[in-house]
Amino acid sequence: MDNLQLNTGLIEAFGELEQLCNQIYGTRHGVTDYINKMKSCGTRGSYYVKNWDKYLSVLIALRHKRNKLSHGEISFQSNWASEKNIQFARLFREMILRQEDPLAQYSRLAHPRPAAQSYVASPQYQTRKSSSVPRTGKKLPPRTRTGCAVAVLYTALLTALLIFLLICLL
């Protein structure tokens, strides 16, 4: 590839990465937001994620190269971008889509979610084994006194209405 193709390829690949980050963060400078989020993690990021610092420095360098080209500070004919730059931008975009990027890894490792609790039905909620309703494994919401009182009130009102209707019709 010649310099023009490499520099144009960098602009295009970075633009696709930028669009994805813009959608994620709801801004116009998504890659910068991504970089800032990585910086805000401080040294914790490199503690949890392998190659954290390398990803951050390459992403900053890539943004710098793209900015110099797009703002006209560097000519598209110059030897500025490389095939590795383009590949990194595309790879990083794919990593984000697969949630394998540094921030996604950091989120999973630094803030693990508790293991899913297995569903154990209490005796009053058990169903027959031949039930046609599939079990979802989700727990039922806890019963509250307010919820039970409202149910009793509705039942009483419905019963009173039915008795009233029966008396009026007879």
Backbone as ProteinMPNN parsed JSONL, in Angstrom:
{"seq_chain_A": "MDNLQLNTGLIEAFGELEQLCNQIYGTRHGVTDYINKMKSCGTRGSYYVKNWDKYLSVLIALRHKRNKLSHGEISFQSNWASEKNIQFARLFREMILRQEDPLAQYSRLAHPRPAAQSYVASPQYQTRKSSSVPRTGKKLPPRTRTGCAVAVLYTALLTALLIFLLICLL", "coords_chain_A": {"N_chain_A": [[0.842, -1.18, 0.0], [0.458, 2.241, -0.707], [1.419, 5.458, 0.684], [-0.811, 7.235, 0.649], [-2.993, 5.445, 0.549], [-2.601, 4.057, 2.955], [-2.833, 6.119, 4.873], [-5.425, 7.012, 4.338], [-6.767, 4.634, 4.858], [-6.306, 4.444, 7.609], [-7.789, 6.641, 8.54], [-10.384, 5.804, 7.829], [-10.656, 3.323, 9.246], [-10.289, 4.193, 11.874], [-12.434, 5.925, 11.992], [-14.616, 4.151, 11.949], [-14.226, 2.855, 14.391], [-14.518, 5.068, 16.05], [-17.224, 5.751, 15.55], [-18.546, 3.554, 16.707], [-17.764, 3.822, 19.415], [-18.885, 6.338, 19.856], [-21.6, 5.697, 19.758], [-21.779, 4.054, 21.975], [-21.09, 5.756, 24.128], [-22.637, 7.953, 23.624], [-21.733, 10.365, 22.567], [-19.736, 12.775, 20.673], [-17.079, 12.281, 20.526], [-16.108, 9.573, 20.969], [-13.891, 7.77, 21.145], [-12.05, 9.265, 22.551], [-13.48, 9.505, 24.936], [-13.456, 6.825, 25.676], [-10.703, 6.465, 26.094], [-10.347, 8.275, 28.215], [-11.89, 7.024, 30.174], [-10.374, 4.729, 30.545], [-8.04, 5.932, 31.57], [-9.07, 6.949, 33.938], [-9.282, 4.732, 35.507], [-6.824, 4.337, 36.526], [-3.997, 2.808, 38.043], [-5.215, 0.477, 38.642], [-6.353, -0.676, 36.397], [-4.222, -1.845, 34.927], [-3.541, -3.727, 36.763], [-5.627, -5.574, 36.736], [-6.063, -6.197, 33.995], [-4.386, -7.705, 31.371], [-1.82, -6.28, 29.422], [-2.9, -3.723, 29.546], [-1.751, -1.1, 29.759], [-0.371, -0.991, 27.348], [-2.447, -1.179, 25.429], [-3.733, 1.233, 26.032], [-1.73, 3.18, 25.454], [-1.271, 2.707, 22.702], [-3.796, 3.249, 21.668], [-4.022, 5.984, 22.275], [-1.901, 6.977, 20.712], [-2.81, 6.263, 18.193], [-5.134, 7.803, 17.975], [-3.919, 10.297, 17.995], [-2.45, 10.217, 15.586], [-4.549, 10.025, 13.746], [-5.872, 12.464, 14.243], [-3.918, 14.355, 13.465], [-3.819, 13.86, 10.728], [-6.516, 14.313, 9.915], [-6.891, 16.979, 10.578], [-5.277, 18.273, 8.855], [-2.622, 18.692, 9.452], [-0.696, 16.912, 8.827], [0.311, 15.652, 5.739], [-1.567, 13.66, 3.441], [0.022, 12.325, 1.725], [2.29, 11.746, 3.057], [4.526, 9.597, 4.925], [2.983, 8.337, 7.253], [0.856, 6.805, 8.542], [0.532, 3.291, 9.307], [0.216, -0.158, 8.265], [-0.138, -1.677, 10.536], [-1.318, 0.158, 12.281], [-3.858, 0.469, 11.14], [-4.821, -2.158, 11.312], [-4.843, -2.453, 14.097], [-6.849, -0.589, 14.848], [-9.11, -1.745, 13.658], [-9.11, -4.272, 14.922], [-9.43, -3.506, 17.595], [-11.973, -2.385, 17.548], [-13.47, -4.681, 16.949], [-12.927, -6.119, 19.267], [-14.306, -4.581, 21.141], [-16.922, -4.977, 20.248], [-17.183, -7.691, 20.784], [-17.014, -7.627, 23.453], [-14.528, -7.891, 24.648], [-12.674, -6.027, 25.081], [-10.343, -3.822, 26.812], [-11.717, -2.23, 28.837], [-14.106, -3.669, 29.182], [-13.101, -6.119, 30.078], [-11.897, -5.247, 32.427], [-14.142, -4.381, 33.854], [-15.482, -6.826, 34.254], [-13.566, -8.263, 35.775], [-12.759, -6.617, 37.926], [-15.122, -5.936, 39.131], [-16.827, -8.312, 39.809], [-19.805, -10.103, 39.14], [-22.19, -11.492, 41.42], [-22.469, -15.044, 41.751], [-25.001, -16.77, 39.994], [-27.955, -17.52, 41.694], [-29.294, -20.649, 42.507], [-32.57, -21.767, 41.793], [-34.831, -22.479, 44.254], [-37.75, -23.774, 45.063], [-40.108, -22.792, 47.466], [-42.228, -24.705, 49.648], [-45.003, -23.81, 49.405], [-45.081, -22.836, 46.816], [-44.516, -24.832, 45.069], [-44.905, -26.744, 42.105], [-46.732, -29.261, 40.267], [-44.892, -32.009, 38.893], [-45.611, -32.605, 36.328], [-46.398, -30.305, 35.202], [-47.477, -28.007, 32.693], [-46.366, -25.575, 32.375], [-43.371, -24.068, 31.731], [-40.472, -23.844, 33.825], [-38.79, -20.962, 34.756], [-36.622, -20.448, 36.319], [-36.382, -18.137, 37.669], [-36.666, -16.274, 40.646], [-39.618, -15.809, 42.569], [-41.155, -12.687, 43.315], [-40.86, -11.344, 46.64], [-43.525, -11.748, 48.975], [-45.467, -9.143, 50.245], [-46.864, -7.417, 53.077], [-48.47, -5.316, 52.373], [-49.075, -5.903, 49.693], [-50.566, -8.274, 50.039], [-52.693, -7.29, 51.58], [-53.906, -5.549, 49.777], [-54.725, -7.385, 47.847], [-56.62, -8.86, 49.319], [-58.459, -6.833, 49.841], [-59.332, -6.168, 47.209], [-60.504, -8.609, 46.553], [-62.575, -8.702, 48.421], [-64.092, -6.466, 47.63], [-64.829, -7.258, 45.046], [-66.354, -9.512, 45.658], [-68.441, -8.291, 47.105], [-69.545, -6.721, 45.079], [-70.448, -8.709, 43.3], [-72.422, -9.956, 44.936], [-74.177, -7.82, 45.261], [-75.007, -7.462, 42.582], [-76.301, -9.928, 42.156], [-78.423, -9.737, 43.981], [-79.83, -7.557, 42.914], [-80.613, -8.533, 40.438], [-82.301, -10.614, 41.06]], "CA_chain_A": [[0.0, 0.0, 0.0], [1.207, 3.487, -0.701], [1.12, 6.333, 1.818], [-2.178, 7.737, 0.542], [-3.903, 4.356, 0.927], [-2.436, 3.789, 4.388], [-3.413, 7.223, 5.646], [-6.883, 6.944, 4.152], [-7.216, 3.446, 5.594], [-6.326, 4.777, 9.032], [-8.949, 7.526, 8.77], [-11.601, 4.984, 7.733], [-10.712, 2.355, 10.351], [-10.5, 4.95, 13.103], [-13.803, 6.44, 11.929], [-15.525, 3.075, 12.346], [-14.047, 2.704, 15.832], [-15.106, 6.267, 16.655], [-18.691, 5.629, 15.475], [-18.979, 2.582, 17.715], [-17.602, 4.448, 20.731], [-19.889, 7.407, 19.945], [-22.882, 5.058, 20.086], [-21.7, 3.542, 23.346], [-21.049, 6.851, 25.096], [-23.602, 8.993, 23.277], [-21.006, 11.61, 22.377], [-19.104, 12.939, 19.36], [-15.667, 11.912, 20.636], [-16.194, 8.325, 21.719], [-12.584, 7.181, 21.441], [-11.499, 10.076, 23.64], [-14.198, 9.088, 26.145], [-12.928, 5.507, 26.032], [-9.363, 6.703, 26.645], [-10.514, 8.917, 29.527], [-12.358, 6.009, 31.116], [-9.207, 3.901, 30.878], [-7.172, 6.724, 32.442], [-9.702, 7.112, 35.256], [-9.089, 3.497, 36.282], [-5.505, 4.423, 37.139], [-3.168, 1.596, 38.009], [-6.06, -0.712, 38.819], [-6.567, -1.297, 35.094], [-3.102, -2.73, 34.591], [-3.549, -4.828, 37.731], [-6.635, -6.563, 36.35], [-6.109, -6.52, 32.563], [-3.088, -7.888, 30.734], [-1.509, -5.322, 28.356], [-3.713, -2.522, 29.715], [-0.974, 0.101, 29.428], [-0.051, -1.016, 25.919], [-3.669, -0.797, 24.721], [-3.969, 2.658, 26.25], [-0.755, 4.0, 24.721], [-1.492, 2.566, 21.253], [-5.037, 3.958, 21.365], [-3.703, 7.417, 22.3], [-1.065, 7.252, 19.538], [-3.673, 6.128, 17.021], [-5.974, 9.008, 17.94], [-3.023, 11.4, 17.634], [-2.178, 10.111, 14.148], [-5.789, 10.354, 13.027], [-6.119, 13.894, 14.387], [-2.954, 15.093, 12.64], [-4.252, 13.712, 9.33], [-7.819, 14.92, 9.642], [-6.814, 18.43, 10.741], [-4.414, 18.798, 7.819], [-1.271, 18.971, 9.94], [0.155, 15.948, 8.128], [-0.185, 15.395, 4.388], [-1.952, 12.283, 3.162], [1.094, 11.736, 0.926], [3.435, 11.475, 3.936], [4.666, 8.259, 5.499], [2.486, 8.593, 8.603], [0.127, 5.638, 9.053], [1.059, 1.985, 8.915], [-0.772, -1.247, 8.21], [-0.397, -2.068, 11.933], [-2.278, 1.117, 12.827], [-5.181, 0.127, 10.6], [-5.203, -3.443, 11.9], [-5.176, -2.24, 15.501], [-8.153, 0.088, 14.931], [-10.144, -2.746, 13.335], [-9.101, -5.274, 15.979], [-9.985, -2.913, 18.813], [-13.42, -2.283, 17.317], [-14.009, -6.037, 17.104], [-12.835, -6.455, 20.687], [-15.421, -3.907, 21.819], [-18.156, -5.659, 19.857], [-17.203, -8.996, 21.46], [-16.85, -7.317, 24.871], [-13.224, -8.394, 25.074], [-11.807, -4.866, 25.154], [-9.816, -3.63, 28.163], [-12.718, -1.77, 29.815], [-15.034, -4.77, 29.457], [-12.363, -7.058, 30.917], [-11.748, -4.612, 33.738], [-15.443, -4.412, 34.516], [-15.754, -8.206, 34.682], [-12.61, -8.737, 36.773], [-12.715, -5.753, 39.099], [-16.46, -5.889, 39.735], [-17.53, -9.532, 39.388], [-21.198, -10.257, 39.568], [-22.337, -12.702, 42.236], [-22.913, -16.222, 41.014], [-26.464, -16.906, 39.926], [-28.489, -18.41, 42.713], [-30.194, -21.657, 41.948], [-33.946, -21.574, 42.214], [-35.377, -23.521, 45.111], [-39.13, -23.375, 45.356], [-40.591, -23.103, 48.806], [-43.345, -25.651, 49.497], [-46.272, -23.245, 48.956], [-45.011, -22.471, 45.412], [-44.149, -25.958, 44.227], [-45.895, -27.182, 41.133], [-46.605, -30.682, 39.936], [-43.829, -32.266, 37.937], [-46.169, -32.702, 34.983], [-46.93, -28.992, 34.841], [-47.193, -27.616, 31.317], [-45.712, -24.277, 32.401], [-41.937, -24.268, 31.956], [-39.907, -23.061, 34.918], [-37.794, -20.026, 34.229], [-35.486, -20.353, 37.212], [-36.407, -16.849, 38.34], [-37.359, -16.282, 41.93], [-40.818, -14.99, 42.658], [-40.915, -11.55, 44.211], [-41.341, -11.643, 47.986], [-44.857, -11.242, 49.297], [-45.437, -8.094, 51.265], [-48.15, -7.25, 53.758], [-49.259, -4.37, 51.578], [-49.582, -6.622, 48.531], [-51.616, -9.189, 50.49], [-53.85, -6.49, 52.01], [-54.563, -5.058, 48.567], [-55.394, -8.529, 47.236], [-57.798, -9.156, 50.138], [-59.403, -5.736, 49.618], [-59.936, -6.364, 45.89], [-61.375, -9.783, 46.617], [-63.777, -8.321, 49.174], [-64.889, -5.573, 46.788], [-65.392, -8.066, 43.965], [-67.413, -10.333, 46.247], [-69.563, -7.398, 47.411], [-70.15, -6.348, 43.805], [-71.199, -9.866, 42.799], [-73.612, -10.125, 45.78], [-75.08, -6.724, 44.905], [-75.583, -7.785, 41.276], [-77.234, -11.065, 42.322], [-79.618, -9.248, 44.66], [-80.551, -6.701, 41.986], [-81.17, -9.34, 39.352], [-83.326, -11.547, 41.553]], "C_chain_A": [[0.89, 1.248, 0.0], [0.738, 4.361, 0.47], [-0.308, 6.848, 1.806], [-3.178, 6.672, 0.995], [-3.812, 4.058, 2.423], [-3.082, 4.881, 5.233], [-4.93, 7.26, 5.531], [-7.459, 5.756, 4.908], [-7.285, 3.69, 7.086], [-7.534, 5.647, 9.358], [-10.237, 6.701, 8.774], [-11.729, 4.033, 8.917], [-10.962, 3.063, 11.677], [-11.923, 5.504, 13.144], [-14.828, 5.398, 12.343], [-15.441, 2.825, 13.846], [-14.709, 3.874, 16.557], [-16.635, 6.192, 16.665], [-19.212, 4.68, 16.546], [-18.888, 3.19, 19.115], [-18.59, 5.596, 20.924], [-21.245, 6.839, 20.341], [-22.889, 4.587, 21.534], [-21.828, 4.678, 24.359], [-22.021, 7.99, 24.789], [-22.952, 10.36, 23.097], [-20.446, 11.687, 20.958], [-17.648, 12.495, 19.367], [-15.537, 10.651, 21.48], [-14.855, 7.709, 22.061], [-11.909, 7.959, 22.565], [-12.176, 9.718, 24.954], [-13.691, 7.737, 26.62], [-11.561, 5.661, 26.696], [-9.473, 7.306, 28.044], [-11.008, 7.931, 30.572], [-11.212, 5.09, 31.52], [-8.283, 4.645, 31.834], [-7.747, 6.838, 33.844], [-9.57, 5.863, 36.123], [-7.732, 3.484, 36.976], [-4.732, 3.123, 37.009], [-3.984, 0.326, 38.206], [-6.282, -1.441, 37.496], [-5.461, -2.263, 34.742], [-2.988, -3.887, 35.577], [-4.482, -5.948, 37.269], [-6.521, -7.048, 34.907], [-4.694, -6.584, 31.994], [-2.962, -6.9, 29.567], [-2.346, -4.043, 28.407], [-2.973, -1.278, 29.249], [-0.634, 0.159, 27.95], [-1.279, -0.619, 25.092], [-3.899, 0.71, 24.833], [-3.002, 3.512, 25.432], [-0.949, 3.891, 23.209], [-2.759, 3.311, 20.843], [-4.796, 5.473, 21.338], [-2.89, 7.79, 21.062], [-1.896, 7.205, 18.259], [-4.568, 7.353, 16.868], [-5.143, 10.22, 17.508], [-2.74, 11.396, 16.13], [-3.404, 10.518, 13.336], [-6.057, 11.847, 13.083], [-5.189, 14.723, 13.513], [-3.352, 15.026, 11.163], [-5.531, 14.492, 9.056], [-7.807, 16.439, 9.791], [-5.829, 19.068, 9.768], [-2.999, 19.122, 8.261], [-0.24, 18.052, 9.275], [-0.489, 15.673, 6.768], [-0.539, 13.92, 4.227], [-0.903, 11.569, 2.303], [2.284, 11.336, 1.802], [3.4, 10.036, 4.446], [4.273, 8.354, 6.978], [1.825, 7.362, 9.205], [0.782, 4.354, 8.571], [-0.083, 0.974, 8.863], [-1.122, -1.701, 9.627], [-1.399, -1.125, 12.593], [-3.7, 0.771, 12.407], [-5.68, -1.172, 11.231], [-5.6, -3.274, 13.362], [-6.554, -1.603, 15.644], [-9.283, -0.904, 14.665], [-10.254, -3.807, 14.423], [-9.757, -4.722, 17.244], [-11.497, -2.766, 18.704], [-14.079, -3.644, 17.507], [-13.973, -6.482, 18.566], [-13.987, -5.825, 21.465], [-16.73, -4.622, 21.504], [-18.303, -7.012, 20.549], [-17.083, -8.86, 22.977], [-15.592, -7.968, 25.443], [-12.211, -7.258, 25.188], [-11.355, -4.646, 26.597], [-10.854, -3.17, 29.19], [-13.725, -2.859, 30.154], [-14.362, -5.808, 30.358], [-12.232, -6.513, 32.335], [-13.058, -4.689, 34.521], [-15.76, -5.813, 35.054], [-14.848, -8.624, 35.836], [-12.603, -7.91, 38.045], [-14.043, -5.712, 39.846], [-17.239, -7.139, 39.339], [-18.947, -9.561, 39.934], [-21.29, -11.507, 40.437], [-22.854, -13.851, 41.376], [-24.424, -16.313, 41.068], [-26.923, -17.9, 40.978], [-29.415, -19.409, 42.057], [-31.573, -21.46, 42.557], [-34.382, -22.761, 43.054], [-36.761, -23.053, 45.514], [-39.465, -23.724, 46.79], [-41.864, -23.924, 48.649], [-44.639, -25.039, 48.981], [-46.265, -22.878, 47.475], [-44.717, -23.659, 44.5], [-45.292, -26.335, 43.297], [-45.709, -28.663, 40.881], [-45.532, -30.863, 38.892], [-44.349, -32.328, 36.517], [-46.75, -31.374, 34.514], [-46.53, -28.625, 33.41], [-46.499, -26.263, 31.239], [-44.223, -24.498, 32.664], [-41.446, -23.371, 33.075], [-38.795, -22.201, 34.365], [-36.558, -19.964, 35.102], [-35.435, -19.014, 37.939], [-37.162, -16.982, 39.649], [-38.607, -15.41, 41.843], [-40.529, -13.813, 43.571], [-41.469, -11.865, 45.594], [-42.732, -11.044, 48.207], [-44.729, -10.206, 50.396], [-46.812, -7.998, 51.891], [-49.051, -6.316, 52.971], [-49.871, -5.077, 50.385], [-50.713, -7.569, 48.908], [-52.869, -8.424, 50.9], [-54.614, -5.978, 50.799], [-55.322, -6.202, 47.889], [-56.663, -8.877, 48.001], [-58.863, -8.086, 49.909], [-60.097, -5.882, 48.268], [-60.892, -7.55, 45.885], [-62.679, -9.452, 47.338], [-64.677, -7.421, 48.325], [-65.555, -6.344, 45.64], [-66.538, -8.933, 44.469], [-68.649, -9.477, 46.542], [-70.29, -6.996, 46.13], [-70.978, -7.499, 43.241], [-72.478, -10.09, 43.61], [-74.643, -9.052, 45.438], [-75.77, -7.008, 43.573], [-76.611, -8.93, 41.371], [-78.529, -10.594, 42.97], [-80.472, -8.401, 43.712], [-81.229, -7.498, 40.872], [-82.283, -10.272, 39.815], [-84.486, -10.841, 42.071]], "O_chain_A": [[1.942, 1.279, 0.639], [-0.229, 4.027, 1.155], [-0.953, 6.895, 2.854], [-4.108, 6.973, 1.744], [-4.829, 3.833, 3.078], [-3.793, 4.592, 6.195], [-5.631, 7.51, 6.512], [-8.518, 5.862, 5.527], [-8.198, 3.214, 7.761], [-8.224, 5.407, 10.349], [-11.089, 6.891, 9.642], [-12.794, 3.944, 9.526], [-11.747, 2.596, 12.502], [-12.545, 5.548, 14.205], [-15.805, 5.723, 13.017], [-16.461, 2.607, 14.5], [-15.384, 3.679, 17.568], [-17.269, 6.527, 17.666], [-20.204, 4.972, 17.212], [-19.826, 3.084, 19.905], [-19.081, 5.807, 22.033], [-21.956, 7.424, 21.159], [-23.896, 4.712, 22.231], [-22.581, 4.575, 25.327], [-22.205, 8.889, 25.61], [-23.543, 11.386, 23.431], [-20.652, 10.785, 20.147], [-17.047, 12.348, 18.303], [-14.94, 10.66, 22.556], [-14.689, 7.174, 23.157], [-11.269, 7.368, 23.435], [-11.51, 9.635, 25.986], [-13.515, 7.52, 27.819], [-11.297, 5.057, 27.736], [-8.763, 6.885, 28.957], [-10.593, 7.991, 31.729], [-11.088, 4.715, 32.685], [-7.794, 4.063, 32.802], [-7.006, 6.825, 34.827], [-9.731, 5.933, 37.341], [-7.514, 2.709, 37.907], [-4.808, 2.432, 35.992], [-3.493, -0.776, 37.961], [-6.386, -2.667, 37.466], [-5.728, -3.383, 34.306], [-2.397, -4.918, 35.255], [-4.157, -7.128, 37.4], [-6.85, -8.199, 34.622], [-3.914, -5.64, 32.121], [-3.914, -6.716, 28.809], [-2.479, -3.356, 27.395], [-3.49, -0.497, 28.449], [-0.61, 1.239, 27.359], [-1.17, 0.182, 24.164], [-4.221, 1.374, 23.848], [-3.423, 4.471, 24.785], [-0.806, 4.889, 22.502], [-2.792, 3.938, 19.784], [-5.318, 6.165, 20.464], [-3.162, 8.811, 20.429], [-1.703, 8.017, 17.354], [-4.739, 7.875, 15.766], [-5.615, 11.064, 16.746], [-2.783, 12.441, 15.48], [-3.3, 11.263, 12.362], [-6.434, 12.442, 12.073], [-5.624, 15.691, 12.888], [-3.237, 16.013, 10.438], [-5.617, 15.24, 8.082], [-8.635, 17.119, 9.186], [-5.571, 20.27, 9.845], [-2.251, 19.761, 7.521], [0.94, 18.39, 9.181], [-1.702, 15.484, 6.676], [0.109, 13.046, 4.804], [-0.937, 10.345, 2.171], [3.193, 10.654, 1.328], [2.371, 9.362, 4.395], [5.139, 8.44, 7.849], [2.216, 6.926, 10.288], [1.489, 4.336, 7.563], [-1.187, 1.223, 9.348], [-2.265, -2.068, 9.896], [-2.239, -1.564, 13.379], [-4.623, 0.781, 13.221], [-6.838, -1.262, 11.637], [-6.572, -3.874, 13.819], [-7.347, -2.036, 16.48], [-10.294, -0.902, 15.366], [-11.357, -4.199, 14.805], [-10.551, -5.41, 17.884], [-12.217, -3.001, 19.674], [-15.123, -3.748, 18.15], [-14.895, -7.147, 19.039], [-14.572, -6.46, 22.342], [-17.551, -4.845, 22.394], [-19.415, -7.432, 20.865], [-17.054, -9.858, 23.697], [-15.589, -8.511, 26.547], [-11.02, -7.506, 25.372], [-11.931, -5.23, 27.515], [-10.866, -3.678, 30.311], [-14.156, -2.961, 31.303], [-14.982, -6.316, 31.293], [-12.434, -7.233, 33.313], [-13.067, -5.023, 35.706], [-16.247, -5.958, 36.175], [-15.307, -9.27, 36.778], [-12.455, -8.46, 39.137], [-14.076, -5.481, 41.055], [-18.221, -7.038, 38.602], [-19.226, -9.1, 41.041], [-20.557, -12.471, 40.22], [-23.58, -13.644, 40.404], [-25.045, -15.969, 42.075], [-26.352, -18.98, 41.129], [-30.21, -19.072, 41.179], [-31.706, -21.036, 43.705], [-34.309, -23.908, 42.614], [-36.915, -22.056, 46.219], [-39.149, -24.813, 47.27], [-42.517, -23.845, 47.609], [-45.329, -25.678, 48.186], [-47.331, -22.63, 46.911], [-44.674, -23.502, 43.28], [-46.469, -26.258, 43.651], [-44.682, -29.249, 41.225], [-45.286, -29.963, 38.088], [-43.58, -32.117, 35.579], [-47.505, -31.327, 33.542], [-45.41, -28.89, 32.972], [-46.085, -25.843, 30.158], [-43.85, -25.051, 33.699], [-41.949, -22.261, 33.253], [-37.958, -22.669, 33.593], [-35.526, -19.464, 34.654], [-34.533, -18.785, 38.745], [-38.156, -17.701, 39.749], [-38.636, -14.406, 41.132], [-39.736, -13.933, 44.506], [-42.458, -12.589, 45.705], [-43.057, -9.975, 47.69], [-43.975, -10.381, 51.353], [-47.804, -8.441, 51.312], [-50.264, -6.516, 52.916], [-51.05, -4.885, 50.086], [-51.708, -7.666, 48.189], [-53.984, -8.854, 50.604], [-55.845, -5.975, 50.8], [-56.439, -6.006, 47.41], [-57.689, -9.164, 47.384], [-60.046, -8.406, 49.794], [-61.317, -5.738, 48.183], [-61.963, -7.492, 45.281], [-63.755, -9.873, 46.914], [-65.895, -7.602, 48.308], [-66.716, -6.097, 45.312], [-67.563, -9.076, 43.802], [-69.773, -9.891, 46.26], [-71.519, -6.939, 46.106], [-72.09, -7.284, 42.758], [-73.522, -10.385, 43.029], [-75.836, -9.338, 45.338], [-76.979, -6.817, 43.447], [-77.661, -8.884, 40.731], [-79.614, -11.002, 42.556], [-81.698, -8.515, 43.71], [-82.319, -7.14, 40.428], [-83.124, -10.673, 39.01], [-85.441, -11.471, 42.524]]}, "name": "protein", "num_of_chains": 1, "seq": "MDNLQLNTGLIEAFGELEQLCNQIYGTRHGVTDYINKMKSCGTRGSYYVKNWDKYLSVLIALRHKRNKLSHGEISFQSNWASEKNIQFARLFREMILRQEDPLAQYSRLAHPRPAAQSYVASPQYQTRKSSSVPRTGKKLPPRTRTGCAVAVLYTALLTALLIFLLICLL"}
